[in-house]
Short mmCIF file of C-alpha atoms in Angstrom, two decimals:
data_model
loop_
_atom_site.label_atom_id
_atom_site.label_comp_id
_atom_site.label_asym_id
_atom_site.label_seq_id
_atom_site.Cartn_x
_atom_site.Cartn_y
_atom_site.Cartn_z
CA MET E 25 2.11 15.24 -0.32
CA LEU E 26 2.95 16.94 -3.71
CA SER E 27 -0.29 16.10 -5.42
CA ALA E 28 -1.12 19.70 -6.20
CA THR E 29 2.00 19.57 -8.48
CA GLU E 30 1.39 16.23 -9.81
CA THR E 31 -2.08 16.69 -10.74
CA ALA E 32 -1.25 19.95 -12.22
CA GLY E 33 1.61 18.05 -14.26
CA PRO E 34 -0.44 16.25 -16.86
CA ALA E 35 -2.68 19.27 -17.69
CA ALA E 36 0.47 21.40 -18.01
CA ALA E 37 2.15 18.90 -20.11
CA ALA E 38 -0.71 18.29 -22.53
CA PRO E 39 0.42 19.68 -25.90
CA GLY E 40 -3.01 20.18 -27.27
CA PRO E 41 -3.67 22.86 -29.96
CA ALA E 42 -5.34 25.10 -27.12
CA ALA E 43 -2.09 24.94 -25.02
CA ALA E 44 0.04 25.76 -28.09
CA ARG E 45 -2.10 28.70 -28.99
CA THR E 46 -2.03 30.14 -25.34
CA ARG E 47 1.61 29.57 -24.92
CA THR E 48 2.21 32.63 -27.28
CA ARG E 49 -0.43 34.68 -25.67
CA VAL E 50 -1.51 34.28 -22.14
CA ARG E 51 -5.00 35.56 -21.69
CA SER E 52 -5.43 39.01 -19.75
CA GLY E 53 -7.63 37.12 -17.17
CA THR E 54 -4.99 34.46 -16.49
CA ALA E 55 -2.42 37.05 -16.32
CA LEU E 56 -4.19 38.87 -13.82
CA GLY E 57 -4.99 35.91 -11.59
CA LEU E 58 -1.44 34.68 -11.81
CA GLY E 59 -0.28 38.10 -10.76
CA ALA E 60 -2.47 38.18 -7.61
CA ALA E 61 -1.62 34.51 -6.96
CA MET E 62 2.11 35.19 -7.06
CA THR E 63 1.85 38.49 -5.19
CA TYR E 64 0.14 36.62 -2.29
CA LEU E 65 2.43 33.66 -2.41
CA SER E 66 5.48 36.10 -2.45
CA LEU E 67 4.42 38.01 0.33
CA ILE E 68 3.53 35.01 2.64
CA VAL E 69 5.76 32.30 1.62
CA LEU E 70 8.55 33.23 -0.77
CA LEU E 71 10.03 36.45 0.24
CA PRO E 72 10.04 35.22 4.02
CA LEU E 73 11.71 32.19 3.13
CA ALA E 74 14.36 33.93 0.72
CA ALA E 75 14.82 36.32 3.83
CA VAL E 76 16.01 33.26 5.91
CA VAL E 77 18.44 32.18 3.36
CA TRP E 78 19.65 35.52 2.71
CA LYS E 79 20.06 36.25 6.51
CA SER E 80 22.09 32.89 6.90
CA ALA E 81 24.29 33.95 4.10
CA ASP E 82 24.79 37.77 4.53
CA GLN E 83 27.89 37.61 6.84
CA GLY E 84 29.65 35.23 4.64
CA PRO E 85 30.13 31.49 4.20
CA GLY E 86 32.60 31.23 7.16
CA PHE E 87 30.02 32.72 9.60
CA PHE E 88 27.41 30.44 8.10
CA TRP E 89 29.60 27.37 8.53
CA ARG E 90 30.51 28.47 12.18
CA ALA E 91 26.90 29.12 13.06
CA VAL E 92 25.87 25.52 11.73
CA THR E 93 28.83 23.88 13.52
CA THR E 94 28.55 25.45 17.22
CA PRO E 95 28.59 22.51 19.37
CA ASP E 96 24.78 22.81 20.27
CA ALA E 97 23.61 23.40 16.84
CA TRP E 98 25.57 20.66 15.45
CA ALA E 99 24.42 18.36 18.03
CA ALA E 100 20.93 19.20 17.42
CA LEU E 101 21.12 18.70 13.58
CA LYS E 102 22.92 15.33 14.04
CA LEU E 103 20.21 14.24 16.51
CA THR E 104 17.42 15.40 14.25
CA ILE E 105 18.90 13.66 11.22
CA GLY E 106 19.63 10.38 13.14
CA ALA E 107 16.13 10.37 14.93
CA SER E 108 14.37 11.00 11.72
CA VAL E 109 16.29 8.11 9.81
CA VAL E 110 15.12 5.76 12.63
CA VAL E 111 11.55 7.07 12.43
CA ALA E 112 11.38 6.86 8.77
CA LEU E 113 12.76 3.17 8.88
CA VAL E 114 10.19 2.08 11.58
CA ASN E 115 7.46 3.89 9.67
CA LEU E 116 8.62 1.93 6.38
CA VAL E 117 8.12 -1.45 8.27
CA LEU E 118 5.23 -0.88 10.60
CA GLY E 119 3.37 1.59 8.33
CA THR E 120 3.40 -1.02 5.68
CA VAL E 121 2.19 -3.74 8.24
CA ILE E 122 -0.57 -1.43 9.29
CA ALA E 123 -1.68 -0.71 5.74
CA TRP E 124 -1.69 -4.46 4.95
CA VAL E 125 -3.73 -5.42 8.07
CA LEU E 126 -6.09 -2.70 7.17
CA VAL E 127 -6.62 -3.82 3.59
CA ARG E 128 -6.21 -7.75 3.80
CA ASP E 129 -7.52 -8.52 7.22
CA THR E 130 -10.91 -8.48 8.74
CA PHE E 131 -11.58 -7.95 12.42
CA PRO E 132 -14.31 -6.15 14.38
CA GLY E 133 -13.59 -2.53 14.83
CA LYS E 134 -11.48 -2.04 11.69
CA ALA E 135 -13.30 0.99 10.55
CA LEU E 136 -12.53 2.78 13.70
CA VAL E 137 -8.83 1.69 13.66
CA ASP E 138 -8.73 3.06 10.03
CA LEU E 139 -10.24 6.32 11.07
CA LEU E 140 -7.77 6.50 13.89
CA ILE E 141 -4.61 6.56 11.56
CA ASP E 142 -5.40 10.26 10.69
CA LEU E 143 -5.54 11.51 14.15
CA PRO E 144 -2.17 12.43 14.32
CA PHE E 145 -2.81 14.85 11.51
CA ALA E 146 -5.79 16.45 13.15
CA LEU E 147 -4.24 16.53 16.68
CA PRO E 148 -2.29 19.64 17.60
CA THR E 149 1.48 18.60 17.92
CA ILE E 150 1.72 20.48 21.36
CA VAL E 151 -1.31 18.12 22.39
CA ALA E 152 0.50 15.03 20.92
CA GLY E 153 3.72 15.89 22.94
CA LEU E 154 1.47 16.23 26.13
CA VAL E 155 -0.41 13.03 25.72
CA LEU E 156 2.87 10.95 25.24
CA LEU E 157 4.36 12.65 28.21
CA ALA E 158 1.38 11.60 30.18
CA LEU E 159 1.71 7.74 29.50
CA TYR E 160 5.76 7.90 29.07
CA GLY E 161 6.62 10.66 31.28
CA THR E 162 7.93 10.93 34.87
CA ASP E 163 4.24 10.03 36.27
CA SER E 164 4.10 7.33 34.00
CA PRO E 165 1.19 5.09 35.27
CA ILE E 166 2.96 2.03 33.62
CA GLY E 167 6.60 3.07 35.16
CA VAL E 168 8.11 3.68 31.73
CA ASP E 169 9.94 6.95 31.95
CA LEU E 170 11.08 8.21 28.55
CA ALA E 171 10.81 12.14 29.55
CA TYR E 172 13.98 14.09 28.62
CA THR E 173 15.51 11.13 26.50
CA ARG E 174 16.27 10.46 22.91
CA ILE E 175 13.88 7.63 22.85
CA GLY E 176 11.14 9.97 24.00
CA VAL E 177 11.96 12.30 20.93
CA VAL E 178 11.80 9.29 18.45
CA LEU E 179 8.38 8.27 20.26
CA ALA E 180 7.07 11.85 19.44
CA LEU E 181 8.27 11.84 15.93
CA LEU E 182 6.85 8.41 15.33
CA PHE E 183 3.24 9.74 16.58
CA VAL E 184 3.25 12.71 14.18
CA THR E 185 4.57 10.66 11.18
CA LEU E 186 2.35 7.54 11.55
CA PRO E 187 -0.11 8.35 8.72
CA PHE E 188 2.47 9.04 6.01
CA VAL E 189 3.40 5.42 5.01
CA VAL E 190 -0.02 3.88 6.00
CA ARG E 191 -1.80 6.43 3.53
CA THR E 192 0.29 6.12 0.72
CA VAL E 193 0.73 2.23 0.75
CA GLN E 194 -3.07 1.59 1.62
CA PRO E 195 -4.61 2.83 -1.78
CA VAL E 196 -1.89 0.83 -3.90
CA LEU E 197 -2.59 -2.25 -1.95
CA LEU E 198 -6.28 -1.76 -2.45
CA GLU E 199 -5.93 -1.57 -6.14
CA LEU E 200 -3.53 -4.61 -6.31
CA ASP E 201 -4.98 -7.44 -8.48
CA ARG E 202 -4.85 -10.56 -6.53
CA ASP E 203 -4.79 -12.83 -9.38
CA MET E 204 -0.99 -12.93 -9.65
CA GLU E 205 -0.71 -13.81 -5.93
CA GLU E 206 -3.31 -16.57 -6.14
CA ALA E 207 -1.41 -17.91 -9.22
CA ALA E 208 2.05 -17.84 -7.45
CA ALA E 209 0.24 -19.68 -4.48
CA SER E 210 -1.07 -22.44 -6.63
CA LEU E 211 1.91 -22.94 -8.14
CA GLY E 212 3.40 -23.66 -4.86
CA ALA E 213 5.17 -20.52 -3.89
CA ALA E 214 5.47 -19.95 -0.10
CA PRO E 215 3.42 -16.78 1.26
CA TRP E 216 6.83 -14.90 1.95
CA ALA E 217 7.93 -15.77 -1.69
CA THR E 218 4.71 -14.45 -2.98
CA PHE E 219 5.00 -11.35 -0.83
CA ARG E 220 8.45 -10.61 -1.77
CA ARG E 221 8.36 -11.45 -5.41
CA ILE E 222 4.94 -10.16 -6.50
CA VAL E 223 3.56 -7.68 -3.77
CA LEU E 224 6.63 -6.00 -2.62
CA PRO E 225 7.75 -4.72 -5.99
CA ASN E 226 4.39 -3.27 -6.45
CA LEU E 227 4.14 -1.47 -3.14
CA LEU E 228 7.72 -0.36 -3.18
CA PRO E 229 7.29 3.08 -4.97
CA ALA E 230 4.60 3.99 -2.50
CA MET E 231 6.48 2.72 0.46
CA VAL E 232 9.69 4.80 -0.35
CA SER E 233 7.49 7.95 -1.19
CA GLY E 234 5.65 7.63 2.17
CA THR E 235 9.17 7.06 3.99
CA ALA E 236 10.40 10.04 2.40
CA LEU E 237 7.50 12.15 3.25
CA ALA E 238 7.58 10.93 6.94
CA PHE E 239 11.40 11.76 7.08
CA ALA E 240 10.77 15.39 5.56
CA ARG E 241 8.11 15.91 8.45
CA ALA E 242 10.18 14.34 11.19
CA ILE E 243 13.25 16.74 10.79
CA ALA E 244 10.95 19.64 10.65
CA GLU E 245 9.05 18.53 13.59
CA PHE E 246 8.71 21.13 16.80
CA GLY E 247 5.76 20.99 18.79
CA SER E 248 5.61 17.42 19.75
CA THR E 249 9.18 17.30 20.83
CA VAL E 250 9.13 20.38 22.86
CA LEU E 251 7.73 18.92 26.06
CA ILE E 252 8.86 15.34 25.93
CA SER E 253 12.59 16.30 25.07
CA GLY E 254 12.90 18.74 27.94
CA ASN E 255 14.95 20.76 25.53
CA ILE E 256 18.52 19.60 26.79
CA PRO E 257 21.26 20.79 24.35
CA PHE E 258 23.70 17.98 23.24
CA ARG E 259 21.23 15.26 24.54
CA THR E 260 17.63 15.80 23.43
CA GLN E 261 17.47 19.08 21.66
CA VAL E 262 16.37 18.87 17.88
CA ALA E 263 17.16 21.30 15.37
CA ALA E 264 13.88 23.12 15.32
CA VAL E 265 13.92 23.43 18.98
CA ASN E 266 17.51 24.73 18.71
CA ILE E 267 16.31 27.32 16.12
CA PHE E 268 13.49 28.33 18.56
CA GLY E 269 16.07 28.86 21.52
CA GLN E 270 18.44 30.92 19.33
CA ILE E 271 15.48 33.15 18.00
CA GLU E 272 14.55 33.80 21.73
CA SER E 273 18.00 34.79 22.57
CA ASP E 274 18.05 37.06 19.61
CA ASN E 275 20.73 35.20 17.69
CA VAL E 276 18.64 35.57 14.45
CA THR E 277 21.68 34.75 12.17
CA GLY E 278 22.49 31.64 13.76
CA ALA E 279 18.90 30.54 13.77
CA ALA E 280 18.56 31.31 9.99
CA ALA E 281 21.69 29.33 9.35
CA VAL E 282 20.36 26.12 10.94
CA SER E 283 16.97 27.04 9.33
CA THR E 284 18.75 26.91 5.93
CA VAL E 285 20.27 23.62 6.61
CA LEU E 286 16.84 22.01 7.44
CA LEU E 287 15.29 23.72 4.28
CA VAL E 288 17.95 22.34 2.06
CA VAL E 289 17.67 18.88 3.48
CA ALA E 290 13.75 18.84 3.20
CA LEU E 291 13.70 20.29 -0.27
CA GLY E 292 16.47 17.80 -1.30
CA VAL E 293 14.42 15.03 -0.16
CA LEU E 294 11.21 15.90 -1.71
CA PHE E 295 13.05 16.96 -5.05
CA GLY E 296 14.62 13.59 -4.95
CA LEU E 297 11.37 11.93 -4.56
CA ASP E 298 9.78 13.77 -7.17
CA LEU E 299 12.69 12.73 -9.68
CA VAL E 300 12.29 9.11 -8.58
CA GLN E 301 8.54 9.20 -8.99
CA ARG E 302 8.83 10.61 -12.49
CA TRP E 303 11.45 8.08 -13.47
CA GLY E 304 9.24 5.32 -12.02
CA THR E 305 6.21 6.44 -14.05
CA ARG E 306 8.08 6.98 -17.35
CA ARG E 307 9.34 3.33 -17.04
CA MET N 53 -0.90 -17.43 11.64
CA THR N 54 1.02 -14.96 9.95
CA ARG N 55 -2.19 -12.82 9.56
CA VAL N 56 -3.00 -13.14 13.35
CA ALA N 57 0.65 -12.12 14.23
CA LEU N 58 0.61 -9.15 11.77
CA ARG N 59 -2.60 -7.95 13.18
CA ALA N 60 -1.31 -8.24 16.71
CA VAL N 61 1.90 -6.16 15.76
CA ALA N 62 -0.17 -3.40 13.92
CA LEU N 63 -2.86 -3.09 16.85
CA THR N 64 -0.25 -3.17 19.70
CA TYR N 65 1.78 -0.27 18.15
CA LEU N 66 -1.29 1.75 17.44
CA ALA N 67 -2.53 1.07 20.97
CA LEU N 68 0.85 2.11 22.52
CA LEU N 69 1.51 4.82 20.25
CA LEU N 70 -1.85 6.51 19.86
CA VAL N 71 -4.82 5.10 21.69
CA LEU N 72 -3.53 4.48 25.30
CA PRO N 73 -1.62 8.06 25.34
CA VAL N 74 -4.69 9.99 24.26
CA GLY N 75 -7.21 7.91 26.33
CA LEU N 76 -5.12 8.55 29.31
CA ILE N 77 -5.20 12.30 29.11
CA VAL N 78 -8.98 12.22 28.46
CA TRP N 79 -9.32 10.05 31.46
CA ARG N 80 -7.11 12.27 33.78
CA THR N 81 -9.00 15.35 32.58
CA PHE N 82 -12.41 13.89 33.68
CA GLY N 83 -11.02 11.88 36.55
CA ALA N 84 -12.38 14.40 39.10
CA GLY N 85 -15.61 14.79 37.10
CA LEU N 86 -16.75 17.42 34.62
CA GLY N 87 -16.56 20.26 37.22
CA PRO N 88 -12.59 20.96 37.16
CA PHE N 89 -12.81 20.72 33.11
CA VAL N 90 -15.35 23.23 32.85
CA ASP N 91 -13.75 25.47 35.70
CA SER N 92 -10.28 25.47 34.13
CA LEU N 93 -11.49 26.34 30.68
CA THR N 94 -13.73 29.13 31.76
CA THR N 95 -10.94 31.32 33.52
CA PRO N 96 -10.40 34.74 31.87
CA SER N 97 -7.02 33.54 30.40
CA ALA N 98 -8.51 30.17 28.86
CA LEU N 99 -11.39 32.13 27.41
CA HIS N 100 -9.12 34.79 26.02
CA ALA N 101 -6.81 32.25 24.42
CA PHE N 102 -9.90 30.45 22.88
CA GLY N 103 -11.03 33.78 21.36
CA VAL N 104 -7.63 34.61 19.98
CA THR N 105 -7.46 31.16 18.53
CA VAL N 106 -10.89 31.55 16.83
CA VAL N 107 -10.11 35.10 15.44
CA VAL N 108 -6.65 33.88 14.04
CA ALA N 109 -8.27 30.77 12.61
CA PHE N 110 -11.07 32.49 10.89
CA TRP N 111 -9.12 35.02 9.01
CA ALA N 112 -6.49 32.42 8.02
CA VAL N 113 -9.05 29.97 6.84
CA LEU N 114 -10.94 32.78 5.05
CA ALA N 115 -7.80 33.81 3.14
CA ASN N 116 -6.71 30.21 2.34
CA THR N 117 -10.17 29.40 0.99
CA LEU N 118 -10.25 32.44 -1.37
CA PHE N 119 -6.81 31.95 -2.45
CA GLY N 120 -7.33 28.19 -2.78
CA VAL N 121 -10.33 28.28 -5.07
CA GLY N 122 -8.68 30.97 -7.20
CA VAL N 123 -5.31 29.08 -7.58
CA SER N 124 -7.24 25.81 -8.28
CA LEU N 125 -9.20 27.32 -11.14
CA LEU N 126 -6.01 29.06 -12.27
CA LEU N 127 -4.08 25.61 -12.28
CA VAL N 128 -6.75 23.60 -13.81
CA ARG N 129 -8.66 26.09 -16.21
CA HIS N 130 -5.72 28.20 -17.44
CA SER N 131 -2.63 27.61 -19.28
CA PHE N 132 0.42 29.68 -18.77
CA PRO N 133 4.07 29.06 -18.79
CA GLY N 134 5.54 27.97 -15.21
CA LYS N 135 2.48 25.97 -14.16
CA ARG N 136 4.53 23.36 -12.54
CA LEU N 137 6.58 25.94 -10.64
CA LEU N 138 3.43 27.48 -9.26
CA GLY N 139 2.43 24.31 -8.12
CA ALA N 140 5.63 23.37 -6.35
CA PHE N 141 5.53 26.85 -4.61
CA ILE N 142 2.00 26.10 -3.30
CA ASP N 143 3.31 22.60 -1.84
CA LEU N 144 6.33 24.29 -0.52
CA PRO N 145 4.92 25.23 3.05
CA MET N 146 4.72 21.38 3.67
CA ALA N 147 8.36 21.23 3.67
CA VAL N 148 9.14 23.88 6.11
CA SER N 149 9.52 23.54 9.87
CA PRO N 150 6.84 25.67 11.82
CA VAL N 151 9.70 27.39 13.67
CA VAL N 152 11.39 28.31 10.31
CA VAL N 153 8.05 29.85 9.26
CA GLY N 154 7.98 31.96 12.34
CA LEU N 155 11.57 33.20 11.78
CA ALA N 156 10.90 33.76 8.26
CA LEU N 157 7.85 36.02 8.85
CA VAL N 158 9.86 37.84 11.69
CA LEU N 159 12.57 38.68 9.40
CA VAL N 160 10.41 40.24 6.90
CA TYR N 161 7.62 41.81 9.07
CA GLY N 162 9.57 42.57 12.32
CA VAL N 163 10.92 45.79 13.24
CA GLY N 164 14.50 44.74 12.08
CA SER N 165 13.26 45.10 8.48
CA PRO N 166 12.54 48.22 6.29
CA LEU N 167 9.10 46.73 5.51
CA GLY N 168 8.30 45.99 9.27
CA ARG N 169 9.55 49.68 10.31
CA GLY N 170 7.30 50.93 7.53
CA LEU N 171 4.11 49.06 8.60
CA ALA N 172 4.90 50.13 12.30
CA SER N 173 5.13 53.75 11.49
CA ALA N 174 1.82 53.44 9.62
CA GLY N 175 0.59 51.96 13.07
CA ILE N 176 0.31 48.37 11.84
CA GLN N 177 2.03 45.93 14.38
CA VAL N 178 2.46 42.67 12.41
CA ILE N 179 4.93 40.58 14.74
CA PHE N 180 3.90 39.94 18.14
CA SER N 181 0.08 40.68 17.37
CA ILE N 182 -2.79 39.11 15.61
CA PRO N 183 -1.88 40.03 11.96
CA GLY N 184 1.52 37.88 12.27
CA MET N 185 -0.14 35.07 13.61
CA VAL N 186 -2.82 35.08 10.97
CA LEU N 187 0.05 35.28 8.30
CA ALA N 188 2.05 32.38 10.21
CA THR N 189 -1.37 30.00 10.10
CA VAL N 190 -1.99 31.08 6.51
CA PHE N 191 1.48 29.89 5.60
CA VAL N 192 1.27 26.58 7.22
CA ALA N 193 -2.02 25.70 6.09
CA LEU N 194 -1.71 27.18 2.43
CA PRO N 195 -1.67 23.86 0.37
CA LEU N 196 -4.54 22.17 2.10
CA VAL N 197 -7.61 23.63 0.17
CA VAL N 198 -5.60 23.66 -3.14
CA ARG N 199 -4.74 20.14 -2.85
CA ALA N 200 -8.34 19.05 -2.22
CA VAL N 201 -9.93 20.98 -4.99
CA VAL N 202 -7.50 20.49 -7.85
CA PRO N 203 -8.45 16.74 -8.43
CA VAL N 204 -12.00 17.27 -8.42
CA LEU N 205 -12.01 20.33 -10.77
CA GLN N 206 -9.75 18.24 -13.24
CA GLU N 207 -12.28 15.41 -12.91
CA LEU N 208 -15.33 17.78 -13.28
CA GLY N 209 -13.90 19.01 -16.92
CA GLU N 210 -15.35 22.34 -18.22
CA ASP N 211 -17.87 20.97 -20.69
CA GLN N 212 -20.76 22.44 -18.33
CA GLU N 213 -19.19 25.62 -17.89
CA GLN N 214 -18.67 26.20 -21.62
CA ALA N 215 -22.25 25.14 -22.26
CA ALA N 216 -23.25 27.96 -19.56
CA HIS N 217 -21.04 30.46 -21.34
CA THR N 218 -22.74 29.53 -24.72
CA LEU N 219 -26.06 30.11 -23.31
CA GLY N 220 -25.00 33.63 -22.12
CA ALA N 221 -24.20 33.13 -18.46
CA SER N 222 -21.69 35.60 -17.14
CA ARG N 223 -18.35 34.06 -15.76
CA TRP N 224 -19.59 34.75 -12.30
CA GLN N 225 -22.83 33.02 -12.82
CA ALA N 226 -21.17 30.07 -14.41
CA PHE N 227 -18.87 29.78 -11.42
CA ARG N 228 -21.59 30.12 -8.88
CA ARG N 229 -24.07 27.73 -10.34
CA ILE N 230 -22.00 25.15 -12.15
CA THR N 231 -18.46 25.22 -10.68
CA LEU N 232 -19.16 25.78 -7.13
CA PRO N 233 -21.69 23.04 -6.63
CA GLY N 234 -19.25 20.67 -8.40
CA ILE N 235 -16.53 21.19 -6.15
CA ARG N 236 -18.57 21.63 -2.95
CA GLY N 237 -17.58 18.41 -1.27
CA ALA N 238 -13.97 18.73 -2.06
CA LEU N 239 -13.89 22.58 -0.97
CA GLY N 240 -15.52 21.36 2.41
CA TYR N 241 -12.85 18.71 2.82
CA GLY N 242 -10.18 21.25 2.25
CA VAL N 243 -11.55 23.82 4.54
CA VAL N 244 -12.18 21.33 7.38
CA LEU N 245 -8.44 20.36 7.01
CA ALA N 246 -7.37 23.92 7.02
CA ILE N 247 -9.27 24.71 10.37
CA ALA N 248 -7.87 21.80 11.94
CA ARG N 249 -4.22 23.01 10.93
CA SER N 250 -5.08 26.50 11.82
CA LEU N 251 -6.67 25.74 15.33
CA GLY N 252 -3.76 23.45 16.11
CA GLU N 253 -0.73 25.40 14.97
CA TYR N 254 1.91 25.77 17.56
CA GLY N 255 5.57 26.48 16.49
CA ALA N 256 4.88 29.22 13.80
CA VAL N 257 2.49 30.96 16.13
CA ALA N 258 4.87 30.51 19.16
CA VAL N 259 7.69 32.44 17.31
CA VAL N 260 5.47 35.29 15.88
CA SER N 261 3.17 35.80 18.76
CA GLY N 262 5.96 36.48 21.47
CA ARG N 263 3.68 34.28 23.51
CA LEU N 264 2.15 37.22 25.57
CA VAL N 265 -0.27 35.85 28.11
CA ASP N 266 -3.81 37.16 27.77
CA ARG N 267 -2.70 39.08 24.60
CA THR N 268 -1.37 36.73 21.81
CA GLN N 269 -1.92 33.53 23.52
CA THR N 270 -3.71 30.83 21.74
CA MET N 271 -5.12 27.56 22.96
CA THR N 272 -2.06 25.79 21.97
CA LEU N 273 0.23 28.11 23.54
CA PHE N 274 -1.98 28.01 26.57
CA VAL N 275 -1.51 24.22 26.86
CA GLU N 276 2.27 24.76 26.75
CA GLU N 277 2.31 27.70 29.14
CA ARG N 278 0.06 26.04 31.74
CA PHE N 279 2.00 22.79 31.67
CA GLY N 280 5.14 24.69 32.29
CA ASN N 281 3.65 26.51 35.23
CA PHE N 282 2.69 23.08 36.85
CA ASP N 283 -1.01 23.65 36.33
CA GLN N 284 -1.60 20.25 35.07
CA GLN N 285 -5.33 20.37 35.26
CA SER N 286 -5.78 23.40 32.89
CA ALA N 287 -3.18 22.00 30.56
CA PHE N 288 -4.99 18.55 30.63
CA SER N 289 -8.33 20.27 30.06
CA ALA N 290 -7.28 22.53 27.08
CA ALA N 291 -5.45 19.50 25.58
CA THR N 292 -8.56 17.35 25.83
CA ALA N 293 -10.62 20.08 24.44
CA LEU N 294 -8.38 20.32 21.38
CA ALA N 295 -8.31 16.50 21.05
CA LEU N 296 -12.18 16.40 21.13
CA ILE N 297 -12.16 19.19 18.41
CA ALA N 298 -9.59 17.09 16.40
CA ILE N 299 -11.86 14.07 16.64
CA VAL N 300 -14.92 15.89 15.42
CA ILE N 301 -12.91 17.24 12.58
CA LEU N 302 -11.60 13.70 11.86
CA LEU N 303 -15.22 12.45 11.60
CA LEU N 304 -16.21 15.54 9.32
CA THR N 305 -13.29 14.68 7.07
CA LYS N 306 -14.60 10.89 6.88
CA VAL N 307 -17.96 12.45 5.56
CA LEU N 308 -16.55 15.08 3.31
CA ARG N 309 -13.69 13.08 1.77
CA PRO N 310 -13.97 12.95 -2.12
CA LYS N 311 -14.01 9.50 -3.45
CA GLY N 312 -10.60 8.37 -4.39
CA ALA N 313 -8.67 10.86 -2.48
CA VAL N 314 -6.59 9.67 0.32
#
């Protein structure tokens, strides 16, 4: 998820003589490009996000706190965090299982299954919500009606976050040398012991980062939950839908306050992930 | 034994979560033949929504492609203080909820802000019209091209570009003849991802467009509006059309994906 930062990292950190020279004097072409990039980023991303944070705070911390703790906003935030934790944990386990099956197992149609994993990234979120509602809604052909329930919300979040853990664990598993596993097995280790002692420690960083990304995506999700949740305050309304409702009813400050909470949580998770990864690579 | 059990768990989960729901929509859409599908997608509202989607996606993808190539060159080929921070800013949109993106743009470009009022008095309406929707789409798809191009550009190195410079090529010539062919695959991959994201964006566009039927309605907004008005055939047809586009894009990314990238 943060690969642009990561890949830019080594180049930025390389203390070559060229880098030392340009640190004192940035080339004029570079300065021009940097200025253009920062202007573009500021107009589209940075200023607008700063405006959200500013708006949430401009009537004082007391107002911010009251806006976040109105019963419906608070319930929406609690549901969002709770559902996202569940979704992250399910992804942690089943995402790893799927990655394992895709790398270590062989069966007809595996390439097709591998291709399907990315479908949730390519499919518009509103379509994701609609397809889930078709199978698990009030007209369910299999008699499972999850429409307007919290389980329905979790299902929608599971759909949109499916690729994260699979796609972070899969390449690590592909690279993993199987010699050690074979050695452990030949020395009499049970398959589970081999997995726990040898495979799991190698996969853990990828599993954690995939799970964190899935969590960050889940708390932000809007489109897929709109239709299936039915938008019932206190029961199925997630934070993004709550924000949308507040914008529609012209309560912009309240919307900005809940938005700020979501932003802070997401950035906290991603920043924590970055720290863990850097700590992991340094070790 | 364990192998078969794990395979069963993985495939059952994928079938229940992904394959059956998507398959059911396609089946229901074409249940009564191709006729209703074509009819519900050729109504004036559907065609208008399709047109709006294409226009918004076109400008957003164009902007993100130009910005993406420029910033990738900046991040890989230039050195300046604060490079890590610039990388982090570019990834920032990934952490922001689409609804928050919409709110953020309304706060800066809506008539409630000095900038929005200034633009409005100059005759430029951003919010509740196409420019705002383009901005929202640019925001959500911002990192995709950069993240696809940066690793390949790093891999490529700058030996050949420098050789071209030594032989008297101008910067533009070196870029067009050496750099661009080198990153073509990765750029294509990033652009295709940006197209998918731009065609499918719902939340951010829902906020900034004001959801005006026949004016600022995109395909995704059309799906939601038709479904809300109990016009299942139109909603399912449009959803299926979007799903088919997504599948084509998926196949394209499979072909274009640079080696080693996931």
